[in-house]
């Protein structure tokens, strides 16, 4: 994907039914082909009249918001964040190569993968309304969780983002209705499988 205007909808790195039975085909289709596509379209429409921003990367648009004209600041924040956060989410659910250093680091830090999962789940459940929970590391290898509202993105120069979970209702409502906890458990099943995170 070209990382500047005009942004394109990246294809999913797996088929829409690949995450069954944990996340259903229809949810994946709508989430990628409608929700993410809309963020991409709206980001391009927002940036179209501003050629000075056409060379900016997605990360730059998110991190240098102060340099963006006031009239489009909120639209850029929401739509660039919507694109970044969704790509991050879709790609982390793809099968990964074995990453045992990460697994060992999490086990050492939290005592077990199970403790890590319980802690992460608390954050994901605590998001009020629409947003994300994130698992990240700082430069010294200290792990933490945070939540962000809407499509805010916790990108900065000192943290490495490891996982996010989208807890907007569109991520799970068709399958799980109001039961966010069930969706979170299903998401962990995918992540633990794809990243080989087992005690
Ligand atoms: Mn979403």
JSON list of C-alpha atoms and ligand atoms in Angstrom, two decimals:
[
{"chain": "A", "resi": 1, "resn": "UNK", "atom": "CA", "xyz": [0.00, 0.00, 0.00]},
{"chain": "A", "resi": 2, "resn": "UNK", "atom": "CA", "xyz": [1.31, 3.42, -0.93]},
{"chain": "A", "resi": 3, "resn": "UNK", "atom": "CA", "xyz": [1.70, 5.24, 2.34]},
{"chain": "A", "resi": 4, "resn": "UNK", "atom": "CA", "xyz": [0.52, 8.68, 1.27]},
{"chain": "A", "resi": 5, "resn": "UNK", "atom": "CA", "xyz": [-2.41, 10.36, -0.48]},
{"chain": "A", "resi": 6, "resn": "UNK", "atom": "CA", "xyz": [-4.39, 8.96, -2.25]},
{"chain": "A", "resi": 7, "resn": "UNK", "atom": "CA", "xyz": [-4.58, 6.12, 0.25]},
{"chain": "A", "resi": 8, "resn": "UNK", "atom": "CA", "xyz": [-5.92, 2.79, -0.99]},
{"chain": "A", "resi": 9, "resn": "UNK", "atom": "CA", "xyz": [-7.92, 0.10, 0.74]},
{"chain": "A", "resi": 10, "resn": "UNK", "atom": "CA", "xyz": [-5.34, -2.60, 1.53]},
{"chain": "A", "resi": 11, "resn": "UNK", "atom": "CA", "xyz": [-6.52, -6.14, 0.88]},
{"chain": "A", "resi": 12, "resn": "UNK", "atom": "CA", "xyz": [-6.99, -8.39, 3.87]},
{"chain": "A", "resi": 13, "resn": "UNK", "atom": "CA", "xyz": [-4.03, -10.77, 4.31]},
{"chain": "A", "resi": 14, "resn": "UNK", "atom": "CA", "xyz": [-6.55, -13.68, 4.55]},
{"chain": "A", "resi": 15, "resn": "UNK", "atom": "CA", "xyz": [-10.02, -14.52, 3.28]},
{"chain": "A", "resi": 16, "resn": "UNK", "atom": "CA", "xyz": [-13.15, -13.10, 4.88]},
{"chain": "A", "resi": 17, "resn": "UNK", "atom": "CA", "xyz": [-14.05, -16.53, 6.30]},
{"chain": "A", "resi": 18, "resn": "UNK", "atom": "CA", "xyz": [-10.53, -17.28, 7.63]},
{"chain": "A", "resi": 19, "resn": "UNK", "atom": "CA", "xyz": [-11.32, -16.32, 11.23]},
{"chain": "A", "resi": 20, "resn": "UNK", "atom": "CA", "xyz": [-14.44, -18.50, 11.54]},
{"chain": "A", "resi": 21, "resn": "UNK", "atom": "CA", "xyz": [-15.80, -19.57, 13.96]},
{"chain": "A", "resi": 22, "resn": "UNK", "atom": "CA", "xyz": [-14.35, -16.79, 16.13]},
{"chain": "A", "resi": 23, "resn": "UNK", "atom": "CA", "xyz": [-15.23, -13.85, 13.90]},
{"chain": "A", "resi": 24, "resn": "UNK", "atom": "CA", "xyz": [-17.89, -14.47, 11.27]},
{"chain": "A", "resi": 25, "resn": "UNK", "atom": "CA", "xyz": [-17.52, -13.91, 7.53]},
{"chain": "A", "resi": 26, "resn": "UNK", "atom": "CA", "xyz": [-20.17, -11.19, 7.26]},
{"chain": "A", "resi": 27, "resn": "UNK", "atom": "CA", "xyz": [-18.64, -9.15, 10.08]},
{"chain": "A", "resi": 28, "resn": "UNK", "atom": "CA", "xyz": [-15.20, -9.39, 8.49]},
{"chain": "A", "resi": 29, "resn": "UNK", "atom": "CA", "xyz": [-16.57, -8.39, 5.09]},
{"chain": "A", "resi": 30, "resn": "UNK", "atom": "CA", "xyz": [-18.46, -5.36, 6.41]},
{"chain": "A", "resi": 31, "resn": "UNK", "atom": "CA", "xyz": [-15.63, -4.36, 8.73]},
{"chain": "A", "resi": 32, "resn": "UNK", "atom": "CA", "xyz": [-13.02, -4.38, 5.97]},
{"chain": "A", "resi": 33, "resn": "UNK", "atom": "CA", "xyz": [-14.96, -3.62, 2.81]},
{"chain": "A", "resi": 34, "resn": "UNK", "atom": "CA", "xyz": [-17.35, -1.03, 4.28]},
{"chain": "A", "resi": 35, "resn": "UNK", "atom": "CA", "xyz": [-16.01, 0.40, 7.56]},
{"chain": "A", "resi": 36, "resn": "UNK", "atom": "CA", "xyz": [-12.31, 0.56, 6.70]},
{"chain": "A", "resi": 37, "resn": "UNK", "atom": "CA", "xyz": [-13.10, 1.51, 3.09]},
{"chain": "A", "resi": 38, "resn": "UNK", "atom": "CA", "xyz": [-15.15, 4.47, 4.36]},
{"chain": "A", "resi": 39, "resn": "UNK", "atom": "CA", "xyz": [-12.27, 5.71, 6.51]},
{"chain": "A", "resi": 40, "resn": "UNK", "atom": "CA", "xyz": [-9.95, 5.49, 3.50]},
{"chain": "A", "resi": 41, "resn": "UNK", "atom": "CA", "xyz": [-12.43, 7.38, 1.28]},
{"chain": "A", "resi": 42, "resn": "UNK", "atom": "CA", "xyz": [-13.11, 10.06, 3.86]},
{"chain": "A", "resi": 43, "resn": "UNK", "atom": "CA", "xyz": [-9.40, 10.55, 4.55]},
{"chain": "A", "resi": 44, "resn": "UNK", "atom": "CA", "xyz": [-8.77, 11.07, 0.82]},
{"chain": "A", "resi": 45, "resn": "UNK", "atom": "CA", "xyz": [-11.72, 13.48, 0.48]},
{"chain": "A", "resi": 46, "resn": "UNK", "atom": "CA", "xyz": [-10.47, 15.44, 3.49]},
{"chain": "A", "resi": 47, "resn": "UNK", "atom": "CA", "xyz": [-6.91, 15.69, 2.12]},
{"chain": "A", "resi": 48, "resn": "UNK", "atom": "CA", "xyz": [-7.84, 16.34, -1.53]},
{"chain": "A", "resi": 49, "resn": "UNK", "atom": "CA", "xyz": [-7.88, 20.18, -1.31]},
{"chain": "A", "resi": 50, "resn": "UNK", "atom": "CA", "xyz": [-4.56, 20.25, 0.65]},
{"chain": "A", "resi": 51, "resn": "UNK", "atom": "CA", "xyz": [-1.68, 19.32, -1.74]},
{"chain": "A", "resi": 52, "resn": "UNK", "atom": "CA", "xyz": [0.87, 20.19, 0.95]},
{"chain": "A", "resi": 53, "resn": "UNK", "atom": "CA", "xyz": [-0.34, 17.08, 2.84]},
{"chain": "A", "resi": 54, "resn": "UNK", "atom": "CA", "xyz": [-0.26, 14.69, -0.14]},
{"chain": "A", "resi": 55, "resn": "UNK", "atom": "CA", "xyz": [3.22, 13.39, 0.64]},
{"chain": "A", "resi": 56, "resn": "UNK", "atom": "CA", "xyz": [2.48, 12.79, 4.31]},
{"chain": "A", "resi": 57, "resn": "UNK", "atom": "CA", "xyz": [2.42, 9.21, 5.58]},
{"chain": "A", "resi": 58, "resn": "UNK", "atom": "CA", "xyz": [-0.43, 7.90, 7.67]},
{"chain": "A", "resi": 59, "resn": "UNK", "atom": "CA", "xyz": [1.81, 7.94, 10.74]},
{"chain": "A", "resi": 60, "resn": "UNK", "atom": "CA", "xyz": [2.83, 11.56, 10.09]},
{"chain": "A", "resi": 61, "resn": "UNK", "atom": "CA", "xyz": [-0.80, 12.65, 9.71]},
{"chain": "A", "resi": 62, "resn": "UNK", "atom": "CA", "xyz": [-1.54, 11.09, 13.10]},
{"chain": "A", "resi": 63, "resn": "UNK", "atom": "CA", "xyz": [1.58, 12.27, 14.93]},
{"chain": "A", "resi": 64, "resn": "UNK", "atom": "CA", "xyz": [1.92, 15.79, 13.48]},
{"chain": "A", "resi": 65, "resn": "UNK", "atom": "CA", "xyz": [-1.69, 16.80, 13.96]},
{"chain": "A", "resi": 66, "resn": "UNK", "atom": "CA", "xyz": [-0.54, 20.19, 15.29]},
{"chain": "A", "resi": 67, "resn": "UNK", "atom": "CA", "xyz": [0.71, 21.10, 11.79]},
{"chain": "A", "resi": 68, "resn": "UNK", "atom": "CA", "xyz": [-2.59, 20.27, 10.09]},
{"chain": "A", "resi": 69, "resn": "UNK", "atom": "CA", "xyz": [-5.01, 23.15, 9.30]},
{"chain": "A", "resi": 70, "resn": "UNK", "atom": "CA", "xyz": [-7.62, 23.62, 12.04]},
{"chain": "A", "resi": 71, "resn": "UNK", "atom": "CA", "xyz": [-10.50, 23.20, 9.59]},
{"chain": "A", "resi": 72, "resn": "UNK", "atom": "CA", "xyz": [-9.59, 19.55, 8.89]},
{"chain": "A", "resi": 73, "resn": "UNK", "atom": "CA", "xyz": [-7.82, 18.58, 12.11]},
{"chain": "A", "resi": 74, "resn": "UNK", "atom": "CA", "xyz": [-10.69, 16.54, 13.54]},
{"chain": "A", "resi": 75, "resn": "UNK", "atom": "CA", "xyz": [-11.48, 14.85, 10.21]},
{"chain": "A", "resi": 76, "resn": "UNK", "atom": "CA", "xyz": [-7.81, 13.88, 9.74]},
{"chain": "A", "resi": 77, "resn": "UNK", "atom": "CA", "xyz": [-7.54, 12.61, 13.31]},
{"chain": "A", "resi": 78, "resn": "UNK", "atom": "CA", "xyz": [-10.67, 10.44, 12.99]},
{"chain": "A", "resi": 79, "resn": "UNK", "atom": "CA", "xyz": [-10.08, 9.11, 9.49]},
{"chain": "A", "resi": 80, "resn": "UNK", "atom": "CA", "xyz": [-6.29, 8.65, 9.54]},
{"chain": "A", "resi": 81, "resn": "UNK", "atom": "CA", "xyz": [-6.75, 6.97, 12.93]},
{"chain": "A", "resi": 82, "resn": "UNK", "atom": "CA", "xyz": [-9.57, 4.84, 11.51]},
{"chain": "A", "resi": 83, "resn": "UNK", "atom": "CA", "xyz": [-7.33, 3.65, 8.70]},
{"chain": "A", "resi": 84, "resn": "UNK", "atom": "CA", "xyz": [-4.26, 3.02, 10.87]},
{"chain": "A", "resi": 85, "resn": "UNK", "atom": "CA", "xyz": [-6.12, 1.29, 13.71]},
{"chain": "A", "resi": 86, "resn": "UNK", "atom": "CA", "xyz": [-8.05, -1.03, 11.40]},
{"chain": "A", "resi": 87, "resn": "UNK", "atom": "CA", "xyz": [-5.03, -2.06, 9.33]},
{"chain": "A", "resi": 88, "resn": "UNK", "atom": "CA", "xyz": [-3.19, -2.78, 12.58]},
{"chain": "A", "resi": 89, "resn": "UNK", "atom": "CA", "xyz": [-6.12, -4.87, 13.84]},
{"chain": "A", "resi": 90, "resn": "UNK", "atom": "CA", "xyz": [-6.66, -6.84, 10.62]},
{"chain": "A", "resi": 91, "resn": "UNK", "atom": "CA", "xyz": [-2.97, -7.61, 10.16]},
{"chain": "A", "resi": 92, "resn": "UNK", "atom": "CA", "xyz": [-2.34, -8.74, 13.74]},
{"chain": "A", "resi": 93, "resn": "UNK", "atom": "CA", "xyz": [-5.01, -11.44, 13.21]},
{"chain": "A", "resi": 94, "resn": "UNK", "atom": "CA", "xyz": [-3.08, -12.95, 10.28]},
{"chain": "A", "resi": 95, "resn": "UNK", "atom": "CA", "xyz": [-0.93, -16.02, 10.93]},
{"chain": "A", "resi": 96, "resn": "UNK", "atom": "CA", "xyz": [2.48, -14.90, 12.19]},
{"chain": "A", "resi": 97, "resn": "UNK", "atom": "CA", "xyz": [5.84, -16.56, 12.36]},
{"chain": "A", "resi": 98, "resn": "UNK", "atom": "CA", "xyz": [6.66, -18.07, 15.73]},
{"chain": "A", "resi": 99, "resn": "UNK", "atom": "CA", "xyz": [7.67, -15.31, 18.09]},
{"chain": "A", "resi": 100, "resn": "UNK", "atom": "CA", "xyz": [8.93, -17.01, 21.21]},
{"chain": "A", "resi": 101, "resn": "UNK", "atom": "CA", "xyz": [10.92, -14.00, 22.53]},
{"chain": "A", "resi": 102, "resn": "UNK", "atom": "CA", "xyz": [7.65, -12.06, 22.79]},
{"chain": "A", "resi": 103, "resn": "UNK", "atom": "CA", "xyz": [5.91, -14.97, 24.48]},
{"chain": "A", "resi": 104, "resn": "UNK", "atom": "CA", "xyz": [8.72, -15.35, 27.02]},
{"chain": "A", "resi": 105, "resn": "UNK", "atom": "CA", "xyz": [8.80, -11.59, 27.66]},
{"chain": "A", "resi": 106, "resn": "UNK", "atom": "CA", "xyz": [5.04, -11.57, 28.35]},
{"chain": "A", "resi": 107, "resn": "UNK", "atom": "CA", "xyz": [5.29, -14.61, 30.62]},
{"chain": "A", "resi": 108, "resn": "UNK", "atom": "CA", "xyz": [8.18, -13.06, 32.54]},
{"chain": "A", "resi": 109, "resn": "UNK", "atom": "CA", "xyz": [6.37, -9.73, 32.92]},
{"chain": "A", "resi": 110, "resn": "UNK", "atom": "CA", "xyz": [2.86, -10.97, 33.81]},
{"chain": "A", "resi": 111, "resn": "UNK", "atom": "CA", "xyz": [3.65, -14.38, 35.30]},
{"chain": "A", "resi": 112, "resn": "UNK", "atom": "CA", "xyz": [1.71, -16.19, 32.60]},
{"chain": "A", "resi": 113, "resn": "UNK", "atom": "CA", "xyz": [-0.06, -15.68, 29.29]},
{"chain": "A", "resi": 114, "resn": "UNK", "atom": "CA", "xyz": [-3.30, -16.27, 31.16]},
{"chain": "A", "resi": 115, "resn": "UNK", "atom": "CA", "xyz": [-2.60, -13.36, 33.56]},
{"chain": "A", "resi": 116, "resn": "UNK", "atom": "CA", "xyz": [-1.73, -11.15, 30.62]},
{"chain": "A", "resi": 117, "resn": "UNK", "atom": "CA", "xyz": [-4.98, -12.09, 28.89]},
{"chain": "A", "resi": 118, "resn": "UNK", "atom": "CA", "xyz": [-7.07, -11.36, 32.00]},
{"chain": "A", "resi": 119, "resn": "UNK", "atom": "CA", "xyz": [-5.45, -7.97, 32.42]},
{"chain": "A", "resi": 120, "resn": "UNK", "atom": "CA", "xyz": [-5.86, -7.09, 28.74]},
{"chain": "A", "resi": 121, "resn": "UNK", "atom": "CA", "xyz": [-9.50, -8.20, 28.86]},
{"chain": "A", "resi": 122, "resn": "UNK", "atom": "CA", "xyz": [-10.20, -5.84, 31.78]},
{"chain": "A", "resi": 123, "resn": "UNK", "atom": "CA", "xyz": [-9.00, -2.92, 29.69]},
{"chain": "A", "resi": 124, "resn": "UNK", "atom": "CA", "xyz": [-11.01, -4.03, 26.65]},
{"chain": "A", "resi": 125, "resn": "UNK", "atom": "CA", "xyz": [-14.16, -4.30, 28.77]},
{"chain": "A", "resi": 126, "resn": "UNK", "atom": "CA", "xyz": [-13.54, -0.89, 30.34]},
{"chain": "A", "resi": 127, "resn": "UNK", "atom": "CA", "xyz": [-13.76, 1.09, 27.08]},
{"chain": "A", "resi": 128, "resn": "UNK", "atom": "CA", "xyz": [-16.89, 3.20, 27.39]},
{"chain": "A", "resi": 129, "resn": "UNK", "atom": "CA", "xyz": [-18.68, 3.38, 24.05]},
{"chain": "A", "resi": 130, "resn": "UNK", "atom": "CA", "xyz": [-16.50, 3.01, 20.96]},
{"chain": "A", "resi": 131, "resn": "UNK", "atom": "CA", "xyz": [-12.75, 2.66, 21.02]},
{"chain": "A", "resi": 132, "resn": "UNK", "atom": "CA", "xyz": [-9.81, 0.32, 21.40]},
{"chain": "A", "resi": 133, "resn": "UNK", "atom": "CA", "xyz": [-7.66, -1.35, 24.01]},
{"chain": "A", "resi": 134, "resn": "UNK", "atom": "CA", "xyz": [-3.95, -1.58, 23.23]},
{"chain": "A", "resi": 135, "resn": "UNK", "atom": "CA", "xyz": [-0.98, -3.60, 24.46]},
{"chain": "A", "resi": 136, "resn": "UNK", "atom": "CA", "xyz": [2.29, -1.76, 24.05]},
{"chain": "A", "resi": 137, "resn": "UNK", "atom": "CA", "xyz": [5.90, -1.63, 25.15]},
{"chain": "A", "resi": 138, "resn": "UNK", "atom": "CA", "xyz": [8.16, 1.30, 25.96]},
{"chain": "A", "resi": 139, "resn": "UNK", "atom": "CA", "xyz": [11.81, 1.69, 24.99]},
{"chain": "A", "resi": 140, "resn": "UNK", "atom": "CA", "xyz": [12.95, -0.16, 28.10]},
{"chain": "A", "resi": 141, "resn": "UNK", "atom": "CA", "xyz": [10.78, -3.18, 27.36]},
{"chain": "A", "resi": 142, "resn": "UNK", "atom": "CA", "xyz": [8.13, -2.33, 29.96]},
{"chain": "A", "resi": 143, "resn": "UNK", "atom": "CA", "xyz": [4.69, -3.48, 28.88]},
{"chain": "A", "resi": 144, "resn": "UNK", "atom": "CA", "xyz": [1.42, -1.66, 29.49]},
{"chain": "A", "resi": 145, "resn": "UNK", "atom": "CA", "xyz": [-2.21, -1.48, 28.41]},
{"chain": "A", "resi": 146, "resn": "UNK", "atom": "CA", "xyz": [-4.17, 1.60, 27.52]},
{"chain": "A", "resi": 147, "resn": "UNK", "atom": "CA", "xyz": [-7.55, 2.39, 26.05]},
{"chain": "A", "resi": 148, "resn": "UNK", "atom": "CA", "xyz": [-8.32, 5.03, 23.43]},
{"chain": "A", "resi": 149, "resn": "UNK", "atom": "CA", "xyz": [-11.72, 6.51, 22.51]},
{"chain": "A", "resi": 150, "resn": "UNK", "atom": "CA", "xyz": [-13.16, 6.66, 18.99]},
{"chain": "A", "resi": 151, "resn": "UNK", "atom": "CA", "xyz": [-10.35, 6.30, 16.40]},
{"chain": "A", "resi": 152, "resn": "UNK", "atom": "CA", "xyz": [-7.59, 7.88, 18.48]},
{"chain": "A", "resi": 153, "resn": "UNK", "atom": "CA", "xyz": [-4.20, 6.24, 17.94]},
{"chain": "A", "resi": 154, "resn": "UNK", "atom": "CA", "xyz": [-1.52, 6.10, 20.65]},
{"chain": "A", "resi": 155, "resn": "UNK", "atom": "CA", "xyz": [1.38, 6.60, 18.23]},
{"chain": "A", "resi": 156, "resn": "UNK", "atom": "CA", "xyz": [4.41, 8.40, 19.65]},
{"chain": "A", "resi": 157, "resn": "UNK", "atom": "CA", "xyz": [8.19, 8.19, 19.45]},
{"chain": "A", "resi": 158, "resn": "UNK", "atom": "CA", "xyz": [8.68, 6.15, 22.60]},
{"chain": "A", "resi": 159, "resn": "UNK", "atom": "CA", "xyz": [6.22, 3.24, 22.41]},
{"chain": "A", "resi": 160, "resn": "UNK", "atom": "CA", "xyz": [5.96, 0.16, 20.28]},
{"chain": "A", "resi": 161, "resn": "UNK", "atom": "CA", "xyz": [2.37, -0.92, 19.62]},
{"chain": "A", "resi": 162, "resn": "UNK", "atom": "CA", "xyz": [1.96, -4.70, 19.86]},
{"chain": "A", "resi": 163, "resn": "UNK", "atom": "CA", "xyz": [-1.78, -5.47, 19.78]},
{"chain": "A", "resi": 164, "resn": "UNK", "atom": "CA", "xyz": [-5.04, -3.56, 19.59]},
{"chain": "A", "resi": 165, "resn": "UNK", "atom": "CA", "xyz": [-8.57, -4.83, 19.94]},
{"chain": "A", "resi": 166, "resn": "UNK", "atom": "CA", "xyz": [-11.34, -2.92, 18.22]},
{"chain": "A", "resi": 167, "resn": "UNK", "atom": "CA", "xyz": [-14.30, -2.83, 20.61]},
{"chain": "A", "resi": 168, "resn": "UNK", "atom": "CA", "xyz": [-16.59, -0.71, 18.46]},
{"chain": "A", "resi": 169, "resn": "UNK", "atom": "CA", "xyz": [-19.88, -2.61, 18.24]},
{"chain": "A", "resi": 170, "resn": "UNK", "atom": "CA", "xyz": [-19.46, -3.05, 14.47]},
{"chain": "A", "resi": 171, "resn": "UNK", "atom": "CA", "xyz": [-16.57, -5.42, 15.26]},
{"chain": "A", "resi": 172, "resn": "UNK", "atom": "CA", "xyz": [-18.88, -7.95, 16.93]},
{"chain": "A", "resi": 173, "resn": "UNK", "atom": "CA", "xyz": [-22.55, -6.98, 17.02]},
{"chain": "A", "resi": 174, "resn": "UNK", "atom": "CA", "xyz": [-23.78, -9.32, 14.23]},
{"chain": "A", "resi": 175, "resn": "UNK", "atom": "CA", "xyz": [-22.39, -12.37, 16.00]},
{"chain": "A", "resi": 176, "resn": "UNK", "atom": "CA", "xyz": [-22.27, -11.43, 19.67]},
{"chain": "A", "resi": 177, "resn": "UNK", "atom": "CA", "xyz": [-24.85, -8.63, 19.91]},
{"chain": "A", "resi": 178, "resn": "UNK", "atom": "CA", "xyz": [-24.20, -6.78, 23.18]},
{"chain": "A", "resi": 179, "resn": "UNK", "atom": "CA", "xyz": [-21.87, -9.46, 24.58]},
{"chain": "A", "resi": 180, "resn": "UNK", "atom": "CA", "xyz": [-18.53, -7.73, 24.23]},
{"chain": "A", "resi": 181, "resn": "UNK", "atom": "CA", "xyz": [-16.87, -10.20, 26.62]},
{"chain": "A", "resi": 182, "resn": "UNK", "atom": "CA", "xyz": [-17.67, -13.10, 24.25]},
{"chain": "A", "resi": 183, "resn": "UNK", "atom": "CA", "xyz": [-16.13, -11.22, 21.34]},
{"chain": "A", "resi": 184, "resn": "UNK", "atom": "CA", "xyz": [-13.02, -10.45, 23.40]},
{"chain": "A", "resi": 185, "resn": "UNK", "atom": "CA", "xyz": [-12.63, -14.15, 24.26]},
{"chain": "A", "resi": 186, "resn": "UNK", "atom": "CA", "xyz": [-12.97, -15.04, 20.57]},
{"chain": "A", "resi": 187, "resn": "UNK", "atom": "CA", "xyz": [-10.41, -12.40, 19.63]},
{"chain": "A", "resi": 188, "resn": "UNK", "atom": "CA", "xyz": [-7.95, -13.87, 22.16]},
{"chain": "A", "resi": 189, "resn": "UNK", "atom": "CA", "xyz": [-8.46, -17.31, 20.62]},
{"chain": "A", "resi": 190, "resn": "UNK", "atom": "CA", "xyz": [-7.36, -15.90, 17.27]},
{"chain": "A", "resi": 191, "resn": "UNK", "atom": "CA", "xyz": [-4.43, -13.90, 18.64]},
{"chain": "A", "resi": 192, "resn": "UNK", "atom": "CA", "xyz": [-3.11, -16.73, 20.81]},
{"chain": "A", "resi": 193, "resn": "UNK", "atom": "CA", "xyz": [-3.28, -19.13, 17.87]},
{"chain": "A", "resi": 194, "resn": "UNK", "atom": "CA", "xyz": [-1.76, -16.80, 15.31]},
{"chain": "A", "resi": 195, "resn": "UNK", "atom": "CA", "xyz": [1.04, -15.65, 17.64]},
{"chain": "A", "resi": 196, "resn": "UNK", "atom": "CA", "xyz": [1.56, -18.96, 19.46]},
{"chain": "A", "resi": 197, "resn": "UNK", "atom": "CA", "xyz": [0.88, -17.37, 22.84]},
{"chain": "A", "resi": 198, "resn": "UNK", "atom": "CA", "xyz": [0.25, -20.30, 25.14]},
{"chain": "A", "resi": 199, "resn": "UNK", "atom": "CA", "xyz": [1.56, -21.02, 28.64]},
{"chain": "B", "resi": 1, "resn": "LIG", "atom": "MN1", "xyz": [-13.73, -1.13, 13.51]}
]
